[in-house]
């Protein structure tokens, strides 16, 4: 049996327009986001005007059509921007990504026009900040099977009770795309997605969480205590949340894989800079083959991950909803983020080694990248879950 897909594999090289988008996003990230990174890491806050900054430079609503105020670009372009932001300020990238991809893009792909009209223009001009609430204290890798948050119908409203945790943008979000059980007896088939406005009585940020990395991207535990959401805020079908989650996860994984590529590129840049300027035994340390080989291996890792990431990003950008959540898209998006994030963690580790003691100092950019590196092996489904998806696909196609 073949493991090939009927979808077009996609380009290995960027075309001129894509290259221009990447170059421009890199310039924006280097000039506007990099100077914010140290303070964001130190204070565990993102600046109040971060979303204004994104909006002013045209980085909100990347995949949202112009009729809703967006940029009308595709998933591939959004991934390139993610790569550029990840390279220079991973915290800003994560906060932007949770808003623009996990929340806005999910709403655009799954909600009815009334919901799109009410929320997307604000999300595209920065006046509404979004988050996605799936994970719960007792439901992580088994987010669907162990979900305990409930939404019980009362007239034309649903009453939400429960908690979500590790939610990116939780402390600053105006809306949360939240998942809750609407049919307790129906298992995975009894979950529904809602847009919840965070000024709704009964909603609270239980605690802001302090993290090892991505410290400038605020994360929270959220609670819902008899929180009333209009039935008109259901995204997709009642009890159809599993489709929204599964297609959204594939998109989220392939969207985040380029961030790992960008972060690894930055590690390599910083390591090259250090290795050519730092002298020991009267010569730059790059002249020691032990260091030169580390740099060579980093470059190879970046190039391999980039090629696979771009290929699968292009494949996912062409796919429609029916392709997601199963088959080749599901396996390749899991494999691409697995590979890119493992590479990124290894490159960050070797980069700190190249920097010696300087790399161990908290305020060094390479130190921040090292601390940031680990998250992408955990969030959007762990490496183990991703490997399980690939293994299941292989058994289905080759077994
Ligand atoms: C900084 C940060 C930001 C996040 N942002 C968001 C967000 O915006 N929205 C959101 O909904 N969630 C978010 N998450 C949650 C994230 O998606 C989960 O942390 C992740 O899915 C893993 O769940 P868990 O932490 O409960 O780990 P667990 O599920 O408890 O896993 C613990 C370990 O057991 C392993 N394991 C579990 N089940 C299996 C299995 N079947 N086979 C093999 N190994 C297994 C895991 O791989 C892992 O190694 C965020 C997390 C972090 C840390």
Tab-separated table of C-alpha atoms and ligand atoms in Angstrom:
chain	number	residue	atom	x	y	z
A	1	UNK	CA	0.000	0.000	0.000
A	2	UNK	CA	1.168	3.498	-0.757
A	3	UNK	CA	1.431	6.309	1.786
A	4	UNK	CA	1.168	8.975	-0.895
A	5	UNK	CA	-1.683	11.458	-0.872
A	6	UNK	CA	-3.846	12.581	-3.736
A	7	UNK	CA	-3.325	16.201	-2.642
A	8	UNK	CA	-0.633	18.194	-4.413
A	9	UNK	CA	2.588	17.870	-2.412
A	10	UNK	CA	3.340	21.586	-2.694
A	11	UNK	CA	6.385	23.651	-3.448
A	12	UNK	CA	9.825	23.175	-1.890
A	13	UNK	CA	10.860	26.725	-2.792
A	14	UNK	CA	9.079	29.955	-1.997
A	15	UNK	CA	7.802	31.911	-4.976
A	16	UNK	CA	8.602	35.631	-5.254
A	17	UNK	CA	5.446	36.785	-3.467
A	18	UNK	CA	5.922	34.319	-0.590
A	19	UNK	CA	9.582	35.310	-0.255
A	20	UNK	CA	8.557	38.954	-0.105
A	21	UNK	CA	5.974	38.224	2.623
A	22	UNK	CA	8.611	36.350	4.637
A	23	UNK	CA	11.216	39.104	4.163
A	24	UNK	CA	8.760	41.816	5.154
A	25	UNK	CA	7.553	39.856	8.220
A	26	UNK	CA	11.185	39.280	9.239
A	27	UNK	CA	11.899	43.008	8.926
A	28	UNK	CA	8.810	43.867	11.018
A	29	UNK	CA	9.702	41.244	13.643
A	30	UNK	CA	13.365	42.290	13.852
A	31	UNK	CA	12.595	46.020	14.040
A	32	UNK	CA	9.371	46.028	16.081
A	33	UNK	CA	9.142	42.772	18.068
A	34	UNK	CA	12.752	41.926	18.954
A	35	UNK	CA	13.223	45.144	20.998
A	36	UNK	CA	10.202	44.140	23.135
A	37	UNK	CA	11.336	40.576	23.818
A	38	UNK	CA	13.613	41.025	26.838
A	39	UNK	CA	11.109	43.127	28.802
A	40	UNK	CA	8.281	40.720	27.955
A	41	UNK	CA	10.387	37.824	29.252
A	42	UNK	CA	11.374	39.692	32.434
A	43	UNK	CA	7.907	41.006	33.321
A	44	UNK	CA	5.832	38.056	32.051
A	45	UNK	CA	3.560	40.588	30.345
A	46	UNK	CA	2.899	41.531	26.768
A	47	UNK	CA	2.638	45.279	26.027
A	48	UNK	CA	-0.896	46.742	26.138
A	49	UNK	CA	-0.512	48.037	22.600
A	50	UNK	CA	0.850	44.790	21.083
A	51	UNK	CA	-2.343	44.121	19.128
A	52	UNK	CA	-2.434	47.739	17.896
A	53	UNK	CA	1.099	47.191	16.632
A	54	UNK	CA	0.074	43.992	14.823
A	55	UNK	CA	-2.975	45.766	13.351
A	56	UNK	CA	-1.052	48.853	12.215
A	57	UNK	CA	1.415	46.688	10.309
A	58	UNK	CA	-1.265	44.466	8.737
A	59	UNK	CA	-0.578	41.314	10.754
A	60	UNK	CA	-4.085	40.594	12.052
A	61	UNK	CA	-6.672	38.475	10.238
A	62	UNK	CA	-4.087	37.008	7.879
A	63	UNK	CA	-6.384	34.210	6.655
A	64	UNK	CA	-9.599	36.217	7.035
A	65	UNK	CA	-11.140	37.627	3.827
A	66	UNK	CA	-11.134	41.372	3.277
A	67	UNK	CA	-14.937	41.543	3.647
A	68	UNK	CA	-14.416	40.896	7.404
A	69	UNK	CA	-11.448	43.276	7.604
A	70	UNK	CA	-8.727	40.642	7.166
A	71	UNK	CA	-5.741	40.338	4.852
A	72	UNK	CA	-7.270	37.647	2.615
A	73	UNK	CA	-4.109	35.523	2.523
A	74	UNK	CA	-3.789	31.771	3.067
A	75	UNK	CA	-2.478	29.333	5.656
A	76	UNK	CA	0.897	29.122	3.882
A	77	UNK	CA	1.456	32.871	4.201
A	78	UNK	CA	0.278	32.794	7.818
A	79	UNK	CA	2.873	30.075	8.476
A	80	UNK	CA	5.645	32.204	6.951
A	81	UNK	CA	4.693	35.121	9.201
A	82	UNK	CA	4.704	32.718	12.156
A	83	UNK	CA	8.266	31.691	11.185
A	84	UNK	CA	9.402	35.336	11.116
A	85	UNK	CA	7.766	36.285	14.422
A	86	UNK	CA	9.043	33.105	16.102
A	87	UNK	CA	12.548	33.981	14.986
A	88	UNK	CA	12.657	37.344	16.760
A	89	UNK	CA	10.072	37.189	19.550
A	90	UNK	CA	8.550	33.775	20.289
A	91	UNK	CA	6.210	35.135	22.987
A	92	UNK	CA	4.721	37.692	20.619
A	93	UNK	CA	4.379	34.946	17.998
A	94	UNK	CA	2.461	32.672	20.394
A	95	UNK	CA	0.097	35.414	21.539
A	96	UNK	CA	-0.505	36.471	17.935
A	97	UNK	CA	-0.908	32.836	16.823
A	98	UNK	CA	-3.460	31.967	19.521
A	99	UNK	CA	-5.490	34.979	18.412
A	100	UNK	CA	-5.061	34.854	14.647
A	101	UNK	CA	-4.909	31.126	13.951
A	102	UNK	CA	-6.372	29.181	16.885
A	103	UNK	CA	-9.264	31.590	17.460
A	104	UNK	CA	-9.951	33.831	14.422
A	105	UNK	CA	-9.144	31.271	11.734
A	106	UNK	CA	-11.193	28.609	13.537
A	107	UNK	CA	-14.157	30.983	13.779
A	108	UNK	CA	-13.805	31.894	10.120
A	109	UNK	CA	-13.656	28.247	9.007
A	110	UNK	CA	-16.518	26.986	11.192
A	111	UNK	CA	-18.906	29.726	12.341
A	112	UNK	CA	-22.025	31.084	10.653
A	113	UNK	CA	-22.012	34.510	9.052
A	114	UNK	CA	-23.708	36.223	12.019
A	115	UNK	CA	-20.848	35.192	14.351
A	116	UNK	CA	-18.240	36.111	11.745
A	117	UNK	CA	-19.792	39.577	11.319
A	118	UNK	CA	-19.920	40.149	15.076
A	119	UNK	CA	-16.354	39.105	15.963
A	120	UNK	CA	-13.998	38.957	12.986
A	121	UNK	CA	-13.811	42.701	12.128
A	122	UNK	CA	-12.785	43.445	15.733
A	123	UNK	CA	-10.280	40.589	15.691
A	124	UNK	CA	-8.813	42.008	12.484
A	125	UNK	CA	-8.422	45.564	13.832
A	126	UNK	CA	-7.069	44.517	17.231
A	127	UNK	CA	-10.011	45.689	19.336
A	128	UNK	CA	-11.036	42.085	20.155
A	129	UNK	CA	-8.337	39.684	21.420
A	130	UNK	CA	-9.040	35.972	21.058
A	131	UNK	CA	-8.044	32.742	22.800
A	132	UNK	CA	-8.894	29.061	22.404
A	133	UNK	CA	-10.028	27.028	25.419
A	134	UNK	CA	-9.798	23.266	25.009
A	135	UNK	CA	-7.391	21.912	27.672
A	136	UNK	CA	-8.711	21.346	31.200
A	137	UNK	CA	-7.006	20.476	34.489
A	138	UNK	CA	-8.114	16.849	34.024
A	139	UNK	CA	-8.179	16.756	30.212
A	140	UNK	CA	-4.911	17.352	28.342
A	141	UNK	CA	-3.843	14.772	25.766
A	142	UNK	CA	-7.292	13.217	26.208
A	143	UNK	CA	-8.938	16.630	25.775
A	144	UNK	CA	-12.108	15.248	24.213
A	145	UNK	CA	-12.560	12.013	26.177
A	146	UNK	CA	-11.944	13.545	29.613
A	147	UNK	CA	-13.660	16.904	29.060
A	148	UNK	CA	-15.596	17.921	32.199
A	149	UNK	CA	-16.812	21.425	31.250
A	150	UNK	CA	-20.535	21.281	30.585
A	151	UNK	CA	-22.986	23.517	28.732
A	152	UNK	CA	-26.631	22.901	29.633
A	153	UNK	CA	-29.392	24.468	27.543
A	154	UNK	CA	-31.759	26.922	29.230
A	155	UNK	CA	-34.082	28.497	26.649
A	156	UNK	CA	-31.980	30.292	24.082
A	157	UNK	CA	-28.883	30.185	26.273
A	158	UNK	CA	-26.376	27.581	27.455
A	159	UNK	CA	-25.069	27.590	31.034
A	160	UNK	CA	-21.361	26.768	31.191
A	161	UNK	CA	-19.670	25.245	34.232
A	162	UNK	CA	-16.101	24.011	34.469
A	163	UNK	CA	-12.497	25.111	33.997
A	164	UNK	CA	-9.879	25.397	31.253
A	165	UNK	CA	-6.155	25.620	31.865
A	166	UNK	CA	-2.898	26.639	30.157
A	167	UNK	CA	-4.920	28.969	27.933
A	168	UNK	CA	-2.711	31.299	25.882
A	169	UNK	CA	-4.038	34.898	26.052
A	170	UNK	CA	-6.418	33.797	28.853
A	171	UNK	CA	-5.592	36.865	31.006
A	172	UNK	CA	-6.110	39.368	28.156
A	173	UNK	CA	-8.739	37.770	25.910
A	174	UNK	CA	-12.031	39.478	25.043
A	175	UNK	CA	-13.430	36.248	23.589
A	176	UNK	CA	-12.621	32.569	24.046
A	177	UNK	CA	-13.506	29.858	21.567
A	178	UNK	CA	-14.439	27.351	24.230
A	179	UNK	CA	-15.412	23.673	24.039
A	180	UNK	CA	-17.969	22.112	26.390
A	181	UNK	CA	-19.984	18.918	26.741
A	182	UNK	CA	-23.554	19.467	25.541
A	183	UNK	CA	-24.566	15.790	25.539
A	184	UNK	CA	-23.016	13.902	28.426
A	185	UNK	CA	-24.039	10.487	27.085
A	186	UNK	CA	-22.610	10.999	23.596
A	187	UNK	CA	-18.851	11.011	24.373
A	188	UNK	CA	-16.815	12.768	21.655
A	189	UNK	CA	-20.018	13.341	19.707
A	190	UNK	CA	-21.507	15.445	22.528
A	191	UNK	CA	-19.065	18.370	22.453
A	192	UNK	CA	-19.928	21.853	21.160
A	193	UNK	CA	-17.800	24.935	20.428
A	194	UNK	CA	-18.996	28.372	21.648
A	195	UNK	CA	-17.731	31.937	21.396
A	196	UNK	CA	-17.700	33.199	24.977
A	197	UNK	CA	-17.300	36.898	25.748
A	198	UNK	CA	-15.065	37.267	28.787
A	199	UNK	CA	-17.142	40.052	30.349
A	200	UNK	CA	-19.960	37.513	30.794
A	201	UNK	CA	-20.933	37.115	34.496
A	202	UNK	CA	-19.642	33.793	35.825
A	203	UNK	CA	-16.418	33.914	33.783
A	204	UNK	CA	-13.173	34.493	35.684
A	205	UNK	CA	-9.430	34.232	35.204
A	206	UNK	CA	-8.679	31.928	38.145
A	207	UNK	CA	-4.944	32.492	37.948
A	208	UNK	CA	-2.283	33.781	35.618
A	209	UNK	CA	0.396	31.098	35.254
A	210	UNK	CA	4.147	31.676	35.532
A	211	UNK	CA	6.176	29.777	32.926
A	212	UNK	CA	9.702	28.600	32.059
A	213	UNK	CA	9.551	30.046	28.543
A	214	UNK	CA	7.225	32.092	26.350
A	215	UNK	CA	6.997	34.248	29.433
A	216	UNK	CA	5.799	37.319	27.539
A	217	UNK	CA	2.765	35.422	26.265
A	218	UNK	CA	0.194	35.447	29.088
A	219	UNK	CA	-1.307	32.068	30.053
A	220	UNK	CA	-4.179	31.400	32.443
A	221	UNK	CA	-6.539	29.021	34.086
A	222	UNK	CA	-10.123	30.050	33.325
A	223	UNK	CA	-13.285	29.151	35.244
A	224	UNK	CA	-16.944	29.162	34.236
A	225	UNK	CA	-19.464	29.341	37.048
A	226	UNK	CA	-23.029	29.355	35.708
A	227	UNK	CA	-21.757	31.399	32.799
A	228	UNK	CA	-24.563	32.059	30.283
A	229	UNK	CA	-23.700	31.962	26.579
A	230	UNK	CA	-26.322	32.627	23.867
A	231	UNK	CA	-27.172	29.624	21.695
A	232	UNK	CA	-26.491	32.011	18.814
A	233	UNK	CA	-22.792	31.776	19.765
A	234	UNK	CA	-22.477	28.087	18.877
A	235	UNK	CA	-19.672	27.609	16.341
A	236	UNK	CA	-20.494	24.885	13.845
A	237	UNK	CA	-23.172	22.359	14.713
A	238	UNK	CA	-24.567	21.564	18.155
A	239	UNK	CA	-22.602	18.467	19.290
A	240	UNK	CA	-20.318	18.955	16.280
A	241	UNK	CA	-17.335	20.295	18.261
A	242	UNK	CA	-15.153	17.277	17.540
A	243	UNK	CA	-14.911	18.257	13.865
A	244	UNK	CA	-13.996	21.821	14.802
A	245	UNK	CA	-11.309	20.579	17.224
A	246	UNK	CA	-9.757	17.974	14.943
A	247	UNK	CA	-9.506	20.136	11.823
A	248	UNK	CA	-8.318	23.055	13.974
A	249	UNK	CA	-5.571	20.941	15.547
A	250	UNK	CA	-4.154	19.932	12.163
A	251	UNK	CA	-4.110	23.563	11.076
A	252	UNK	CA	-2.597	24.649	14.420
A	253	UNK	CA	0.176	22.045	14.182
A	254	UNK	CA	1.268	22.922	10.666
A	255	UNK	CA	0.903	26.630	11.416
A	256	UNK	CA	3.263	26.347	14.428
A	257	UNK	CA	5.906	24.146	12.744
A	258	UNK	CA	7.453	27.140	10.898
A	259	UNK	CA	7.837	28.949	14.245
A	260	UNK	CA	10.252	26.189	15.264
A	261	UNK	CA	12.135	26.698	11.986
A	262	UNK	CA	12.395	30.456	12.610
A	263	UNK	CA	13.530	29.989	16.211
A	264	UNK	CA	16.206	27.493	15.117
A	265	UNK	CA	17.368	29.901	12.403
A	266	UNK	CA	17.835	32.559	15.066
A	267	UNK	CA	19.765	30.109	17.269
A	268	UNK	CA	22.079	29.408	14.335
A	269	UNK	CA	22.523	33.136	13.594
A	270	UNK	CA	23.414	33.890	17.219
A	271	UNK	CA	25.743	30.883	17.374
A	272	UNK	CA	27.556	31.906	14.186
A	273	UNK	CA	27.971	35.408	15.570
A	274	UNK	CA	29.356	34.110	18.861
A	275	UNK	CA	31.574	31.454	17.298
A	276	UNK	CA	33.235	33.946	14.970
A	277	UNK	CA	33.827	36.639	17.621
A	278	UNK	CA	34.631	34.639	20.747
A	279	UNK	CA	38.336	33.774	20.892
A	280	UNK	CA	39.997	31.090	22.979
A	281	UNK	CA	43.515	29.697	22.563
A	282	UNK	CA	44.154	32.752	20.322
A	283	UNK	CA	41.585	31.916	17.674
A	284	UNK	CA	37.844	32.209	17.073
A	285	UNK	CA	36.134	29.132	18.494
A	286	UNK	CA	34.620	28.413	15.046
A	287	UNK	CA	38.146	27.349	14.064
A	288	UNK	CA	37.790	24.348	16.371
A	289	UNK	CA	36.209	21.555	14.368
A	290	UNK	CA	34.083	20.530	17.370
A	291	UNK	CA	32.294	23.899	17.161
A	292	UNK	CA	32.254	24.069	13.357
A	293	UNK	CA	30.547	20.655	13.211
A	294	UNK	CA	27.870	21.781	15.654
A	295	UNK	CA	27.084	24.731	13.383
A	296	UNK	CA	27.020	22.472	10.331
A	297	UNK	CA	24.585	20.080	12.031
A	298	UNK	CA	22.345	22.989	13.073
A	299	UNK	CA	22.197	24.284	9.514
A	300	UNK	CA	21.341	20.817	8.149
A	301	UNK	CA	18.583	20.431	10.758
A	302	UNK	CA	17.064	23.812	9.889
A	303	UNK	CA	17.130	23.123	6.141
A	304	UNK	CA	15.579	19.641	6.470
A	305	UNK	CA	12.810	20.814	8.786
A	306	UNK	CA	12.109	23.823	6.580
A	307	UNK	CA	11.736	21.721	3.426
A	308	UNK	CA	9.306	19.265	5.060
A	309	UNK	CA	7.403	22.024	6.864
A	310	UNK	CA	6.891	24.061	3.684
A	311	UNK	CA	5.791	20.979	1.734
A	312	UNK	CA	3.157	20.025	4.308
A	313	UNK	CA	2.128	23.634	4.894
A	314	UNK	CA	1.437	23.905	1.152
A	315	UNK	CA	-0.487	20.613	1.215
A	316	UNK	CA	-2.619	21.753	4.186
A	317	UNK	CA	-3.209	25.179	2.620
A	318	UNK	CA	-4.804	23.432	-0.367
A	319	UNK	CA	-6.888	21.014	1.697
A	320	UNK	CA	-10.535	21.514	2.568
A	321	UNK	CA	-12.324	20.718	5.824
A	322	UNK	CA	-13.081	17.133	4.781
A	323	UNK	CA	-9.339	16.346	4.431
A	324	UNK	CA	-8.482	17.443	7.993
A	325	UNK	CA	-8.566	15.390	11.185
A	326	UNK	CA	-7.692	12.087	9.487
A	327	UNK	CA	-5.510	10.485	6.824
A	328	UNK	CA	-2.475	12.082	5.191
A	329	UNK	CA	-3.104	15.648	6.416
A	330	UNK	CA	-3.518	14.473	10.009
A	331	UNK	CA	-0.337	12.343	9.902
A	332	UNK	CA	1.867	14.793	7.981
A	333	UNK	CA	0.890	17.848	10.057
A	334	UNK	CA	1.671	15.871	13.247
A	335	UNK	CA	4.954	14.597	11.744
A	336	UNK	CA	6.058	18.018	10.495
A	337	UNK	CA	5.614	19.751	13.841
A	338	UNK	CA	7.180	16.785	15.639
A	339	UNK	CA	10.257	16.917	13.419
A	340	UNK	CA	10.615	20.711	13.395
A	341	UNK	CA	10.219	21.107	17.158
A	342	UNK	CA	12.602	18.241	18.001
A	343	UNK	CA	15.158	19.829	15.659
A	344	UNK	CA	14.546	23.221	17.290
A	345	UNK	CA	15.090	21.875	20.825
A	346	UNK	CA	18.316	20.153	19.771
A	347	UNK	CA	19.572	23.246	17.930
A	348	UNK	CA	18.791	25.456	20.956
A	349	UNK	CA	20.665	23.022	23.206
A	350	UNK	CA	23.748	23.012	20.976
A	351	UNK	CA	23.569	26.799	20.626
A	352	UNK	CA	23.815	27.253	24.386
A	353	UNK	CA	26.810	24.899	24.285
A	354	UNK	CA	28.477	27.038	21.605
A	355	UNK	CA	27.924	30.092	23.844
A	356	UNK	CA	29.517	28.388	26.862
A	357	UNK	CA	28.852	30.146	30.189
A	358	UNK	CA	27.425	33.177	28.402
A	359	UNK	CA	24.600	30.986	27.103
A	360	UNK	CA	23.648	30.081	30.653
A	361	UNK	CA	23.000	33.725	31.586
A	362	UNK	CA	19.305	34.565	31.902
A	363	UNK	CA	19.390	37.825	29.918
A	364	UNK	CA	21.048	36.293	26.849
A	365	UNK	CA	18.781	35.913	23.820
A	366	UNK	CA	20.035	32.358	23.329
A	367	UNK	CA	19.054	31.546	26.907
A	368	UNK	CA	15.504	32.745	26.212
A	369	UNK	CA	15.338	30.677	23.018
A	370	UNK	CA	16.526	27.611	24.964
A	371	UNK	CA	13.771	28.105	27.555
A	372	UNK	CA	11.188	28.829	24.851
A	373	UNK	CA	12.160	25.762	22.807
A	374	UNK	CA	10.482	23.113	24.958
A	375	UNK	CA	6.882	24.305	24.729
A	376	UNK	CA	6.401	23.422	21.087
A	377	UNK	CA	7.064	19.769	21.968
A	378	UNK	CA	4.127	19.913	24.424
A	379	UNK	CA	1.466	22.340	23.158
A	380	UNK	CA	-0.830	21.485	20.208
A	381	UNK	CA	-0.595	17.813	21.232
A	382	UNK	CA	2.602	16.372	22.695
A	383	UNK	CA	5.369	14.618	20.747
A	384	UNK	CA	4.005	11.290	22.004
A	385	UNK	CA	0.499	12.063	20.752
A	386	UNK	CA	1.929	13.194	17.387
A	387	UNK	CA	3.981	9.987	17.065
A	388	UNK	CA	0.845	7.984	17.884
A	389	UNK	CA	-1.033	9.729	15.036
A	390	UNK	CA	1.764	8.895	12.585
A	391	UNK	CA	1.951	5.290	13.817
A	392	UNK	CA	-1.801	4.812	13.411
A	393	UNK	CA	-1.641	6.249	9.892
A	394	UNK	CA	1.213	3.925	8.936
A	395	UNK	CA	-0.652	0.877	10.250
A	396	UNK	CA	-3.723	1.955	8.259
A	397	UNK	CA	-1.841	2.464	5.013
A	398	UNK	CA	0.971	-0.095	5.210
A	399	UNK	CA	-0.210	-2.659	7.754
B	1	LIG	C1	2.388	27.444	27.582
B	1	LIG	C2	1.219	26.596	27.156
B	1	LIG	C3	0.242	27.164	26.354
B	1	LIG	C4	-0.884	26.420	25.997
B	1	LIG	N1	-1.894	27.031	25.289
B	1	LIG	C5	-3.073	26.369	25.141
B	1	LIG	C6	-4.210	27.047	24.578
B	1	LIG	O1	-4.140	28.215	24.178
B	1	LIG	N2	-5.388	26.379	24.515
B	1	LIG	C7	-5.522	25.088	24.956
B	1	LIG	O2	-6.621	24.550	24.879
B	1	LIG	N3	-4.445	24.408	25.461
B	1	LIG	C8	-3.241	25.025	25.573
B	1	LIG	N4	-2.159	24.359	26.118
B	1	LIG	C9	-2.326	22.987	26.572
B	1	LIG	C10	-1.565	21.942	25.762
B	1	LIG	O3	-2.200	21.714	24.542
B	1	LIG	C11	-1.459	20.690	26.650
B	1	LIG	O4	-0.500	21.005	27.669
B	1	LIG	C12	-1.065	19.457	25.901
B	1	LIG	O5	-2.092	19.034	25.046
B	1	LIG	C13	-0.697	18.276	26.840
B	1	LIG	O6	-1.661	18.085	27.824
B	1	LIG	P1	-1.192	17.985	29.365
B	1	LIG	O7	-0.327	19.139	29.642
B	1	LIG	O8	-2.393	17.810	30.213
B	1	LIG	O9	-0.277	16.689	29.448
B	1	LIG	P2	-0.773	15.183	29.716
B	1	LIG	O10	-1.860	14.832	28.758
B	1	LIG	O11	-1.029	15.001	31.155
B	1	LIG	O12	0.524	14.361	29.294
B	1	LIG	C14	1.613	14.090	30.203
B	1	LIG	C15	2.566	13.135	29.477
B	1	LIG	O13	1.894	11.876	29.181
B	1	LIG	C16	1.989	11.622	27.797
B	1	LIG	N5	0.782	10.962	27.307
B	1	LIG	C17	-0.509	11.280	27.588
B	1	LIG	N6	-1.332	10.455	26.914
B	1	LIG	C18	-0.546	9.632	26.180
B	1	LIG	C19	-0.805	8.575	25.255
B	1	LIG	N7	-2.044	8.204	24.930
B	1	LIG	N8	0.259	7.943	24.705
B	1	LIG	C20	1.533	8.302	25.017
B	1	LIG	N9	1.828	9.310	25.865
B	1	LIG	C21	0.797	9.950	26.435
B	1	LIG	C22	2.153	12.995	27.137
B	1	LIG	O14	2.722	12.893	25.857
B	1	LIG	C23	3.056	13.698	28.133
B	1	LIG	O15	4.376	13.303	27.913
B	1	LIG	C24	-1.001	25.072	26.417
B	1	LIG	C25	0.030	24.492	27.175
B	1	LIG	C26	1.120	25.234	27.551
B	1	LIG	C27	2.180	24.585	28.407
